[in-house]
Tab-separated table of C-alpha atoms in Angstrom:
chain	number	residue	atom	x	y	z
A	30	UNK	CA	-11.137	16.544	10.248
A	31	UNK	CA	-11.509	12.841	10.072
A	32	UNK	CA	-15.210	12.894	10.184
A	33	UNK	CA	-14.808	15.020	7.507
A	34	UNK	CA	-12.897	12.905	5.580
A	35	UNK	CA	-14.691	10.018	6.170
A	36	UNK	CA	-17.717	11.851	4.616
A	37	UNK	CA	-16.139	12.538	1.975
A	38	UNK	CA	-14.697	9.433	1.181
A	39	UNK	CA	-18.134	8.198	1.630
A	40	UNK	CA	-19.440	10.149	-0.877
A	41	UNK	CA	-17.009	9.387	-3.766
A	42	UNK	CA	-17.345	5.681	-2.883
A	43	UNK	CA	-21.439	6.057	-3.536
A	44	UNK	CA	-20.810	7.997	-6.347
A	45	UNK	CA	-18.232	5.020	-7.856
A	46	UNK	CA	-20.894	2.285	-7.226
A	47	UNK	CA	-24.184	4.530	-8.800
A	48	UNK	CA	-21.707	5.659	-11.641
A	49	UNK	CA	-20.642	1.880	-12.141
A	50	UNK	CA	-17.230	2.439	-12.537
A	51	UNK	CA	-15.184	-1.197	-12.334
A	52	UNK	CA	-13.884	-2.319	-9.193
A	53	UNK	CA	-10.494	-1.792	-10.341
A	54	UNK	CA	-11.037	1.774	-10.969
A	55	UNK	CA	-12.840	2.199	-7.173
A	56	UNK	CA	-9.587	0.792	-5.939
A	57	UNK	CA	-7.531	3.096	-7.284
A	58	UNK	CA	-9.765	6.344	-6.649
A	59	UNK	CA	-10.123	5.293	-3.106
A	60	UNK	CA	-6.622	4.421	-2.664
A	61	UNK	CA	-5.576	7.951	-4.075
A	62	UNK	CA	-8.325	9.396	-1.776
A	63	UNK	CA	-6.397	7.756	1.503
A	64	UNK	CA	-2.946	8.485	0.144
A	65	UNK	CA	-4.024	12.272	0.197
A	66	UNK	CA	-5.090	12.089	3.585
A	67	UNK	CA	-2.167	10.100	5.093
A	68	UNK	CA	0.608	12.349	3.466
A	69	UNK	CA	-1.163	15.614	3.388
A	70	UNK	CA	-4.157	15.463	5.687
A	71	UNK	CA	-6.172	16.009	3.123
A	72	UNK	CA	-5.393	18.921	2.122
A	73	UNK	CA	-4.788	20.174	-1.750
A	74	UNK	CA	-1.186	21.339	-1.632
A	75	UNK	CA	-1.519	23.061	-5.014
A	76	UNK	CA	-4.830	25.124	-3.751
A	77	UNK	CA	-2.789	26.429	-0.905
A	78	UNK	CA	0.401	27.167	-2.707
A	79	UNK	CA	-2.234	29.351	-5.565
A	80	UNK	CA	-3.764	31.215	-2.786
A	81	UNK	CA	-0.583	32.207	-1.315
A	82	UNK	CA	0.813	35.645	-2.176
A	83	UNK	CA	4.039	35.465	-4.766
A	84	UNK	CA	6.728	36.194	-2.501
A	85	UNK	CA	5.644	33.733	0.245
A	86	UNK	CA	4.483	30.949	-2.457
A	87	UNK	CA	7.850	31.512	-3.551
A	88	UNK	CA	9.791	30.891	-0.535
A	89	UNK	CA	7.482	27.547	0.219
A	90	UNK	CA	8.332	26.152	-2.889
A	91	UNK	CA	11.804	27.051	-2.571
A	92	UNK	CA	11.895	24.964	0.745
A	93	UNK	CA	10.473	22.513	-0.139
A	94	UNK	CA	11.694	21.659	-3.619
A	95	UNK	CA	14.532	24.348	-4.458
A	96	UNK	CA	17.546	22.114	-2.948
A	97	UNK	CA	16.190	19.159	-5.730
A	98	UNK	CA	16.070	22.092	-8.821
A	99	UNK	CA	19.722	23.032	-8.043
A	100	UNK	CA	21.213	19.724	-7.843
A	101	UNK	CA	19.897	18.809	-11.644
A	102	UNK	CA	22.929	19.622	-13.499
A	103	UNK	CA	21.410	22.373	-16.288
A	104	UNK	CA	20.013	24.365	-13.196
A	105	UNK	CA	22.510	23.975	-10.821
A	106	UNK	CA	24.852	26.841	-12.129
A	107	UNK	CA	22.200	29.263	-11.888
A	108	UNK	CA	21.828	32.633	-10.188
A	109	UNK	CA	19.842	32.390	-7.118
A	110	UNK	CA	17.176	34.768	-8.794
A	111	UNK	CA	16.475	32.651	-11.616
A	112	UNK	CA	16.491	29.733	-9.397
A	113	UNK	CA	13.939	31.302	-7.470
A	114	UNK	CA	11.745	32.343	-10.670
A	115	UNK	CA	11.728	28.576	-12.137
A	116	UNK	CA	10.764	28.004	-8.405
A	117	UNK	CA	7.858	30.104	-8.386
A	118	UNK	CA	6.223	28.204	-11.442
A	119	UNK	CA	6.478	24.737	-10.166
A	120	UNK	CA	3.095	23.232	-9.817
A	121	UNK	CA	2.635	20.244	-7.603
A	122	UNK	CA	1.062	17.121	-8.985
A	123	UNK	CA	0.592	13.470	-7.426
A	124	UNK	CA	0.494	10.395	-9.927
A	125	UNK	CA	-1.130	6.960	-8.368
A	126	UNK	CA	0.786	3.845	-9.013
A	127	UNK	CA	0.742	2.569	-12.530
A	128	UNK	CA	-0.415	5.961	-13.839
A	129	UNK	CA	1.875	6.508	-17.484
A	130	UNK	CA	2.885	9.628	-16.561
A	131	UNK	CA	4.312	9.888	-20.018
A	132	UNK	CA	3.957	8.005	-22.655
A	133	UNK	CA	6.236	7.412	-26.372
A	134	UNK	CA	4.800	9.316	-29.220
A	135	UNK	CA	3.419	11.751	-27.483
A	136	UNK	CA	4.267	15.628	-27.954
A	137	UNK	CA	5.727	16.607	-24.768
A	138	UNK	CA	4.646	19.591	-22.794
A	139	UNK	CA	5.897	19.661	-19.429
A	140	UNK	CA	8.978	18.116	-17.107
A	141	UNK	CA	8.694	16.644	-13.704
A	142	UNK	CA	10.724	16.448	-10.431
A	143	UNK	CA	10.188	14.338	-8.104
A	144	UNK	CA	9.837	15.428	-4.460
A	145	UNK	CA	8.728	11.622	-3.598
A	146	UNK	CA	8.193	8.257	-5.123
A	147	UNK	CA	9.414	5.749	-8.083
A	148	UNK	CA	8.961	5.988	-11.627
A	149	UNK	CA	10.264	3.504	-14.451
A	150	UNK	CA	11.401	4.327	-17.543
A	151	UNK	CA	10.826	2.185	-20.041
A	152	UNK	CA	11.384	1.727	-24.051
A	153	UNK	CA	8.376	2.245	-26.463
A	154	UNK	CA	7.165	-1.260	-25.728
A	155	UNK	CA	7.533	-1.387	-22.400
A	156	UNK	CA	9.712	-4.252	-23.016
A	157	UNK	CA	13.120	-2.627	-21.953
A	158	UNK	CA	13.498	-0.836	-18.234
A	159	UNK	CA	16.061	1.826	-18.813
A	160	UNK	CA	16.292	3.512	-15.253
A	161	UNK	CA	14.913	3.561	-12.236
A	162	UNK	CA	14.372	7.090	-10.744
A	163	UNK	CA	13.351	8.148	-7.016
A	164	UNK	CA	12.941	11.008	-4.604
A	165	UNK	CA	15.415	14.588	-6.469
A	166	UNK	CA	15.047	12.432	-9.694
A	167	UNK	CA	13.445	14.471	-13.079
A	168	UNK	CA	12.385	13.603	-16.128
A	169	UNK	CA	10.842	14.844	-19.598
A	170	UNK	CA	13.427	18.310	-19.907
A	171	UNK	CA	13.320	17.556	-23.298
A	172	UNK	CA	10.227	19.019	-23.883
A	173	UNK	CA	11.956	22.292	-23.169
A	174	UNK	CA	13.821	22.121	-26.450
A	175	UNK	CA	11.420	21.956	-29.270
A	176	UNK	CA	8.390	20.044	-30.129
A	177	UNK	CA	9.081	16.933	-29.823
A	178	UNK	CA	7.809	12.960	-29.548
A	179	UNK	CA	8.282	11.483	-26.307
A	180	UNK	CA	10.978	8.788	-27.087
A	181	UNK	CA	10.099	6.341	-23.665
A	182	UNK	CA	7.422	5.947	-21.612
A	183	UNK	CA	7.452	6.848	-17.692
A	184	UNK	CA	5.416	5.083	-15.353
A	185	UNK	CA	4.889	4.963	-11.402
A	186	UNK	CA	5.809	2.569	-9.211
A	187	UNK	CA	4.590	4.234	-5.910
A	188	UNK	CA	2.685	7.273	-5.267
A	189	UNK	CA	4.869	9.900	-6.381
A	190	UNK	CA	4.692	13.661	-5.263
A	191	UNK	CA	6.197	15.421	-8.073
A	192	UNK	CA	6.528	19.327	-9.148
A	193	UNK	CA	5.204	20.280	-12.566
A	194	UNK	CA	7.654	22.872	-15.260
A	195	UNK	CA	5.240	23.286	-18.281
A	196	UNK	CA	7.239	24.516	-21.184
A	197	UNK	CA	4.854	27.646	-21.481
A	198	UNK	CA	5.980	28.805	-17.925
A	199	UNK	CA	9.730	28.081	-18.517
A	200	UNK	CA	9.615	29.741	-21.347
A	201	UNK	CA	7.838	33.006	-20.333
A	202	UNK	CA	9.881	33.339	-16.716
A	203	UNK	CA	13.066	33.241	-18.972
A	204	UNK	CA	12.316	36.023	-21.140
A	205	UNK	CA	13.890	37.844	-18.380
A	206	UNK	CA	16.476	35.707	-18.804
A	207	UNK	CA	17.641	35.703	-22.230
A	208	UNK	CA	21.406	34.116	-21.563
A	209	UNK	CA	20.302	31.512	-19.296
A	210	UNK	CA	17.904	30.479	-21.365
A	211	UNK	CA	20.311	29.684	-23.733
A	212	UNK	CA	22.276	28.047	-21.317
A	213	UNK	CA	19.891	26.011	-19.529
A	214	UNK	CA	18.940	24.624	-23.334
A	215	UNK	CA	22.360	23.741	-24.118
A	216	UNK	CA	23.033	21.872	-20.906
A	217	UNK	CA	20.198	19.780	-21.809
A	218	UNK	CA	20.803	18.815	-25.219
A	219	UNK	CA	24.131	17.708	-23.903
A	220	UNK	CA	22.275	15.802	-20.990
A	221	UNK	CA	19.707	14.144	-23.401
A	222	UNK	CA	22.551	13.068	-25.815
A	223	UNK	CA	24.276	11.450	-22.854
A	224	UNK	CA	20.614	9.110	-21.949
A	225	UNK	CA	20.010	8.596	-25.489
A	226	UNK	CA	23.908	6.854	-25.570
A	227	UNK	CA	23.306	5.269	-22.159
A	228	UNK	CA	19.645	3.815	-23.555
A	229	UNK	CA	21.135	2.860	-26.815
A	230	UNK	CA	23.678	0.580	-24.653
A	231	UNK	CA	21.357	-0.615	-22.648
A	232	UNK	CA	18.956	-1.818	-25.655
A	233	UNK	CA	22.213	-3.384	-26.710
A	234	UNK	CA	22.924	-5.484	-23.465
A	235	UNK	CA	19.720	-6.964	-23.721
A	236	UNK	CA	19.768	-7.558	-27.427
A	237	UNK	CA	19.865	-11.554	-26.609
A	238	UNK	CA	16.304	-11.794	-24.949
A	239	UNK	CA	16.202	-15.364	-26.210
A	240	UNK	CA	19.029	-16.777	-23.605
A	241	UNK	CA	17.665	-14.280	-20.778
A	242	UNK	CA	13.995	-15.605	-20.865
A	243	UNK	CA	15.234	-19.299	-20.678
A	244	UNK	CA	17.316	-18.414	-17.585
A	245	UNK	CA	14.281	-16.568	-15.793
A	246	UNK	CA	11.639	-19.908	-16.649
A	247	UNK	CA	10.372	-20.531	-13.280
A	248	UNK	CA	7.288	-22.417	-12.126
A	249	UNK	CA	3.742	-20.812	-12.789
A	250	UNK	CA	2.676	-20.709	-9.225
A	251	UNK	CA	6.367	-19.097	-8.358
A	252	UNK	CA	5.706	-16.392	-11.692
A	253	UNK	CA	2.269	-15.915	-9.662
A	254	UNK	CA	3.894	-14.794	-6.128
A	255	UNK	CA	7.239	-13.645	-7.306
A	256	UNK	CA	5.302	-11.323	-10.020
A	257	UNK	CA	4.251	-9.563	-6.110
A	258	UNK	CA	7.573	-9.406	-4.976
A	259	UNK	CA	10.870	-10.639	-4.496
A	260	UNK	CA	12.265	-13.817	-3.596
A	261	UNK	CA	11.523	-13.326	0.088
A	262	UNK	CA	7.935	-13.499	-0.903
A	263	UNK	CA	8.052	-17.286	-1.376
A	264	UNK	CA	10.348	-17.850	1.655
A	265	UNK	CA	7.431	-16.149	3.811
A	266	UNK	CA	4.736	-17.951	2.521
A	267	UNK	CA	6.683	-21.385	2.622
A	268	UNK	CA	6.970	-20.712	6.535
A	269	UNK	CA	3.276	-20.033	7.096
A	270	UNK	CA	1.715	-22.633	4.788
A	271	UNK	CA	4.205	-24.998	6.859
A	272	UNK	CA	3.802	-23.803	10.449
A	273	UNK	CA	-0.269	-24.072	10.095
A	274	UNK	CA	-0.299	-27.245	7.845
A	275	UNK	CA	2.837	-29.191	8.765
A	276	UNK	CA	2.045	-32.762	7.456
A	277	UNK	CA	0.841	-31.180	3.805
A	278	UNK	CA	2.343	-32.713	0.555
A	279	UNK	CA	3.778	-29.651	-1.617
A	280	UNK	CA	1.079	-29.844	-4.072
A	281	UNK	CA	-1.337	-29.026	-1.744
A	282	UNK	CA	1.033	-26.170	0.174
A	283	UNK	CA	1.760	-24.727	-3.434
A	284	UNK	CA	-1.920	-24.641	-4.091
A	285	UNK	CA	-2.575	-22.770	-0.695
A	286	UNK	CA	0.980	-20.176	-1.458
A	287	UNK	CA	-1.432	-19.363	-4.508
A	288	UNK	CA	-4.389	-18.287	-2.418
A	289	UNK	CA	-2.471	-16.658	-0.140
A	290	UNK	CA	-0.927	-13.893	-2.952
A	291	UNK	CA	-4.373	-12.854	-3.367
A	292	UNK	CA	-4.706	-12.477	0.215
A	293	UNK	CA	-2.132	-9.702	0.284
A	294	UNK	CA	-4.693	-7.062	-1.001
A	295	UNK	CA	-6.749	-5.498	1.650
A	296	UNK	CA	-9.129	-5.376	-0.275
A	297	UNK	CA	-9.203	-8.736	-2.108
A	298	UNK	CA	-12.626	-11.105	-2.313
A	299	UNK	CA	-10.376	-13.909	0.072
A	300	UNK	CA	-9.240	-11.029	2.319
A	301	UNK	CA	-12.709	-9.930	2.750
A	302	UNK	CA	-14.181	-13.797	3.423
A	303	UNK	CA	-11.055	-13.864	6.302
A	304	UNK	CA	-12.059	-10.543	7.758
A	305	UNK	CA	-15.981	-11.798	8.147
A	306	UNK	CA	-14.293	-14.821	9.357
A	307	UNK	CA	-12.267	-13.397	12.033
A	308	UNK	CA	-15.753	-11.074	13.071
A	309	UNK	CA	-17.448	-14.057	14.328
A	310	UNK	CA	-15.082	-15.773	15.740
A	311	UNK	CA	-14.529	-12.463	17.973
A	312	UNK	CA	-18.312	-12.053	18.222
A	313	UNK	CA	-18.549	-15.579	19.586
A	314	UNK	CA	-16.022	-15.422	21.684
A	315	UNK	CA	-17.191	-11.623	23.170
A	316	UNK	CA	-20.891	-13.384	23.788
A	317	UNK	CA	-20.043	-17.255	24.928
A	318	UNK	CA	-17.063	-16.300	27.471
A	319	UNK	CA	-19.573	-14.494	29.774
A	320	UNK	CA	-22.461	-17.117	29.259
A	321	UNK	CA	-19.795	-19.711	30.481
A	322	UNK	CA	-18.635	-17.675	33.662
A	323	UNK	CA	-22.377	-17.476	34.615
A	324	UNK	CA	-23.828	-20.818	33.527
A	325	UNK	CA	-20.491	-22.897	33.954
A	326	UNK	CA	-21.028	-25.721	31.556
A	327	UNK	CA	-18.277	-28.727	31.265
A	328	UNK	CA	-15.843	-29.002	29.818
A	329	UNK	CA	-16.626	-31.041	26.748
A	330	UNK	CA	-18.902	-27.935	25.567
A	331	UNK	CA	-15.406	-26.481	24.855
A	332	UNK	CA	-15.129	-28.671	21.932
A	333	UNK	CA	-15.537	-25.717	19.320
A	334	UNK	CA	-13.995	-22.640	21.240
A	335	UNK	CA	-10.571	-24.785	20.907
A	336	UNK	CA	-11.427	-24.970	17.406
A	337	UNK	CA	-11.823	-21.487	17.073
A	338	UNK	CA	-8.689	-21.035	18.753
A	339	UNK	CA	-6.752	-22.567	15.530
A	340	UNK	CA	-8.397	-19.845	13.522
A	341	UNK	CA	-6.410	-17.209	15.819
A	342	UNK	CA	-3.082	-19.007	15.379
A	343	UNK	CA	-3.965	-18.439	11.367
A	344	UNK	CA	-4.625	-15.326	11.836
A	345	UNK	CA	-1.603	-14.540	13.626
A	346	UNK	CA	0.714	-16.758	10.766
A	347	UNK	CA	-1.539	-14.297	7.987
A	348	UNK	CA	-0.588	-11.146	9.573
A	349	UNK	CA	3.061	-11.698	10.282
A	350	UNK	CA	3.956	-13.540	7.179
A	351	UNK	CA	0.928	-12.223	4.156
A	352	UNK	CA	-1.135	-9.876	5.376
A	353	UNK	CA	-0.018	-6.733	2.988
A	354	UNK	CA	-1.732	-3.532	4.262
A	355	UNK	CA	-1.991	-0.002	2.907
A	356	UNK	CA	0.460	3.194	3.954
A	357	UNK	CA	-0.007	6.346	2.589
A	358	UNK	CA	-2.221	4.829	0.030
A	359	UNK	CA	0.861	2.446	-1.036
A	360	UNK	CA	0.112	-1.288	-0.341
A	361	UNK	CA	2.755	-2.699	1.010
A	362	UNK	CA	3.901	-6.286	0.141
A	363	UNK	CA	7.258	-6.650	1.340
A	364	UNK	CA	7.724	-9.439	4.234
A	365	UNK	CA	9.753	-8.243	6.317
A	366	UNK	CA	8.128	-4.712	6.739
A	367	UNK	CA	4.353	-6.423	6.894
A	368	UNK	CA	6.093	-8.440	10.238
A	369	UNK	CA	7.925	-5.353	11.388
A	370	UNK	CA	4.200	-3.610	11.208
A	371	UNK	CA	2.615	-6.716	12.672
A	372	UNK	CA	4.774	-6.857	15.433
A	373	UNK	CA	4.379	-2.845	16.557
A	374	UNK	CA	0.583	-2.729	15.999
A	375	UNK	CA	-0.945	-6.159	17.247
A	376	UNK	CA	1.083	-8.722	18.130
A	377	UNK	CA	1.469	-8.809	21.526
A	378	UNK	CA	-2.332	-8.738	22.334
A	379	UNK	CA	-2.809	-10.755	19.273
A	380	UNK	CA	-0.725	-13.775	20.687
A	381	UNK	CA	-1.992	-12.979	24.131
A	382	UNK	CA	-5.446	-13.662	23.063
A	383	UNK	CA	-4.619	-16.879	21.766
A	384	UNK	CA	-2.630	-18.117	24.443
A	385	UNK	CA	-4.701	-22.050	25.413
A	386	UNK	CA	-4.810	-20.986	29.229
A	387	UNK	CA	-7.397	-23.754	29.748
A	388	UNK	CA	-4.107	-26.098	29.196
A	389	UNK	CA	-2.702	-24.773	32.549
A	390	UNK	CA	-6.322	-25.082	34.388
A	391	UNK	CA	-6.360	-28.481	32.939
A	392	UNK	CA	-2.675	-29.369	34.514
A	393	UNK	CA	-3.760	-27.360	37.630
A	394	UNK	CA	-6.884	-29.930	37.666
A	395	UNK	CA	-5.050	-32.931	36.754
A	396	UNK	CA	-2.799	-32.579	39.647
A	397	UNK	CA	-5.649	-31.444	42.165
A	398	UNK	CA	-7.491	-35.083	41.336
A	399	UNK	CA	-4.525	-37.055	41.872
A	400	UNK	CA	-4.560	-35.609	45.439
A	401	UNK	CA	-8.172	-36.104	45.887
A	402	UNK	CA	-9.453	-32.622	45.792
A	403	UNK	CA	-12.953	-32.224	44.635
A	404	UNK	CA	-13.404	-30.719	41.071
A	405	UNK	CA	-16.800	-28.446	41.655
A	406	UNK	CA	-14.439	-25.158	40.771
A	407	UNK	CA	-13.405	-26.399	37.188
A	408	UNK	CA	-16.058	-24.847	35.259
A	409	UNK	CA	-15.901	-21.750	36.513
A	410	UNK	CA	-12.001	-21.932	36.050
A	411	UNK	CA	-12.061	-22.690	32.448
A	412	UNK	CA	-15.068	-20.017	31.664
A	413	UNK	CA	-12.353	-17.411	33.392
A	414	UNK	CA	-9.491	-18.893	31.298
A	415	UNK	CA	-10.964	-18.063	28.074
A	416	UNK	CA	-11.216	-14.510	28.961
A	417	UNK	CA	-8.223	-13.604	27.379
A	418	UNK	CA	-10.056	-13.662	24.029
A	419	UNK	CA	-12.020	-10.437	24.934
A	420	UNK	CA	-8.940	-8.293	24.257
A	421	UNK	CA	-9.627	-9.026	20.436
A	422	UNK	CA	-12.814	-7.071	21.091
A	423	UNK	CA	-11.879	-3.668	19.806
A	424	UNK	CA	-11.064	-5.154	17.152
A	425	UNK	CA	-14.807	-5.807	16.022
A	426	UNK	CA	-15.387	-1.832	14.857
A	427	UNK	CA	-12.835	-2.282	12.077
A	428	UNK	CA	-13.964	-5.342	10.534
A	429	UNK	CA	-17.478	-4.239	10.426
A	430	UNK	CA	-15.845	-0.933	9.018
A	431	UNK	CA	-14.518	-3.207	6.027
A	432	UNK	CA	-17.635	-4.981	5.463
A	433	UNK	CA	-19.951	-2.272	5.390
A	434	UNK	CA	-17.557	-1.056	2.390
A	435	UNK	CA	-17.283	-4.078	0.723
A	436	UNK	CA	-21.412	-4.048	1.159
A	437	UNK	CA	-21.220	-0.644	-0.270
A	438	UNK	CA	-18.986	-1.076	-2.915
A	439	UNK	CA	-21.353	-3.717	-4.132
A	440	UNK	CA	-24.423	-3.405	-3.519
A	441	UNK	CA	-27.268	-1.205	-4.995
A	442	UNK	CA	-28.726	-0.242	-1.320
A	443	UNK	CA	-25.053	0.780	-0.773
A	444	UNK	CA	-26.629	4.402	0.921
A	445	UNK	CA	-27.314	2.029	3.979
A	446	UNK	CA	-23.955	1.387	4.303
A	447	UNK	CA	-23.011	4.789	3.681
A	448	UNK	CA	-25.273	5.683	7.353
A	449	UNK	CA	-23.499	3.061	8.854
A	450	UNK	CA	-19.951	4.030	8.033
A	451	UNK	CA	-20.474	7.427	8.861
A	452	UNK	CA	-21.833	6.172	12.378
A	453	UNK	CA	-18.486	3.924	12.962
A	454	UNK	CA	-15.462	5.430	14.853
């Protein structure tokens, strides 16, 4: 199954870069792409449920979304029969983050519920966020009522998994129905009247934009980071920038915070340059650590491996502290989950790896000449010290994985790439 969908995603990626869609648009196929396979294994949940007979579709949906349908308050009254008939018409849909799911001044034609995910409501202009909804939320009943204009616009946050009531279906499962159809439209006039008042009030609250702007002015580099993220954002960043460049004024640690927002996205131009970064430094150290066990050179040739070694202390500061990384096609930004991930993943072999060893030959050494033991073995000590820095070799596969994408994402001999992929665990 992976190969498979590997293949696939191979595939669409090729046909993104000879189509030349914009990179923002790749992005955002791809990241669907990955969120399908994550959450559903790649599998099309509405194909299945449409090849399903009608009693067993029905009792699938009704598992899996009926407990949501009866807690809305103009279906929760309902006989179990009609409960199970609205059921057996829900289509499932999944909206990428940022998709307007609805938009103001449109004619409506269909309500959602939403099995998983965030979605925003806001006013017309976007200016104005009236609620928040998540996971048993719903929204856009009022299409059920008459022909209408949308009166907000609805967008997503995360990937949402949501289940689809198109006003044709509602409408032709309750001609069986005649009384609760009247009932069901009732309870939601009364329901819409209530967010109407409630958005009205709102609208009102913020009426004095002027004073709330001039309390939220903040510096441009902080409106950069924070516009990723909350406060803790900032906080994070502060305590990497200052762990790996301690003696920095706050110009130049302000300037770095900057770069490092970017750095967040996986798939970011400065995450890419870290990731071909981090390849040769593991390359070198995979090839030179068994050179210097055979050929023992001194120890002054280990000048630039101790360099090297700073690069790994980055690298662990990036991935505990910026390092934002996809889940279930979401990227997540937030700092204390990225550290939480960090820290179950790899962490422990990360900081083993970087651990200067040759610091407790070198003591081991020091101590040896002081007693007037000959030194002949100190070569071959440090060449063994540095071996530690092999267990960052599996490591290699998935940054040449990343290239080879970024290669074919931008490249016109991208089918190259494609080979290559396709050959990579």
């Amino acid at each position: 199954a992976t190969a498979q969908y590997r293949a696939k995603l191979t595939s669409v990626r090729e046909l993104l870069v000879r189509r030349h869609f914009p990179q923002d648009q790749r992005k955002r196929v791809l990241r669907y792409y990955n969120y399908i396979w994550t959450r559903q294994g790649g599998v099309d949940e509405a194909a299945i449920l449409d090849e399903l007979p009608g009693p067993l579709r029905q009792r699938v949906a009704q598992h899996i979304i009926g407990d949501a349908l009866t807690a809305i308050d103009f279906f929760g009254d309902l006989d179990h029969s009609i409960i199970k008939a609205i059921v057996s018409v829900l289509v499932p849909r999944v909206f990428v983050p940022d998709d307007v799911v609805m938009a103001a001044g449109e004619i409506g034609s269909s309500m959602y519920l939403i099995e998983r995910g965030v979605v925003k409501i806001f006013s017309p202009n976007y200016r104005i966020t009236y609620s928040v909804l998540s996971s048993g939320g719903y929204f856009g009943e009022s299409c059920l009522l008459r022909q209408k204009l949308r009166a907000c616009n609805i967008k997503c946050v995360t990937y949402c998994d949501c289940f689809e009531l198109t006003k044709r279906e509602f409408y032709e499962t309750m001609k069986s129905f005649p009384e609760a159809k009247d009932q069901i439209l009732s309870a939601i006039s009364r329901t819409l009247k209530f967010k109407v008042e409630e958005n009205r009030r709102v609208t009102q609250n913020l009426g004095n934009q002027n004073k709330l702007q001039n309390f939220l002015k903040i510096n441009k580099v902080f409106d950069v980071i924070l516009s990723l993220g909350t406060d803790s954002h900032a906080k994070s960043y502060k305590i990497t920038v200052g762990s790996v460049f301690p003696f920095c004024s706050d110009k130049f640690t302000d300037m770095v915070m900057l770069d490092l927002t970017r750095m967040m996205d996986p798939e970011s131009k400065e995450r890419h340059m870290w990731t071909l970064l981090m390849l040769l430094v593991t390359m070198y150290n995979v090839l030179a650590i068994p050179f210097r066990i055979v050929w023992m050179p001194g120890p002054t040739s280990y000048f630039a491996d101790w360099c090297l070694d700073l690069i790994y202390l980055i690298d662990i500061n990036l991935n505990m502290y910026v390092f934002g990384f996809l889940t279930e096609g979401a990227l997540q930004t937030d700092p204390d989950i990225i550290k939480e991930h960090y820290k179950k993943t790899r962490w422990g072999t990360d900081v083993f790896s970087w651990i200067p060893f040759e610091a407790l030959i070198g003591l081991a050494v020091l101590c040896g000449m002081k007693m007037g033991e000959d030194n002949m073995h100190l070569p071959l000590a440090l060449g063994v010290s540095r071996f530690p820095k092999v267990v960052r070799a599996p490591q290699i596969l998935p940054y040449l994985r990343t290239l080879v994408k970024v290669i074919e994402e931008n490249s016109n001999f991208s089918m190259t790439g494609i080979y290559l992929a396709q050959l990579l665990p």
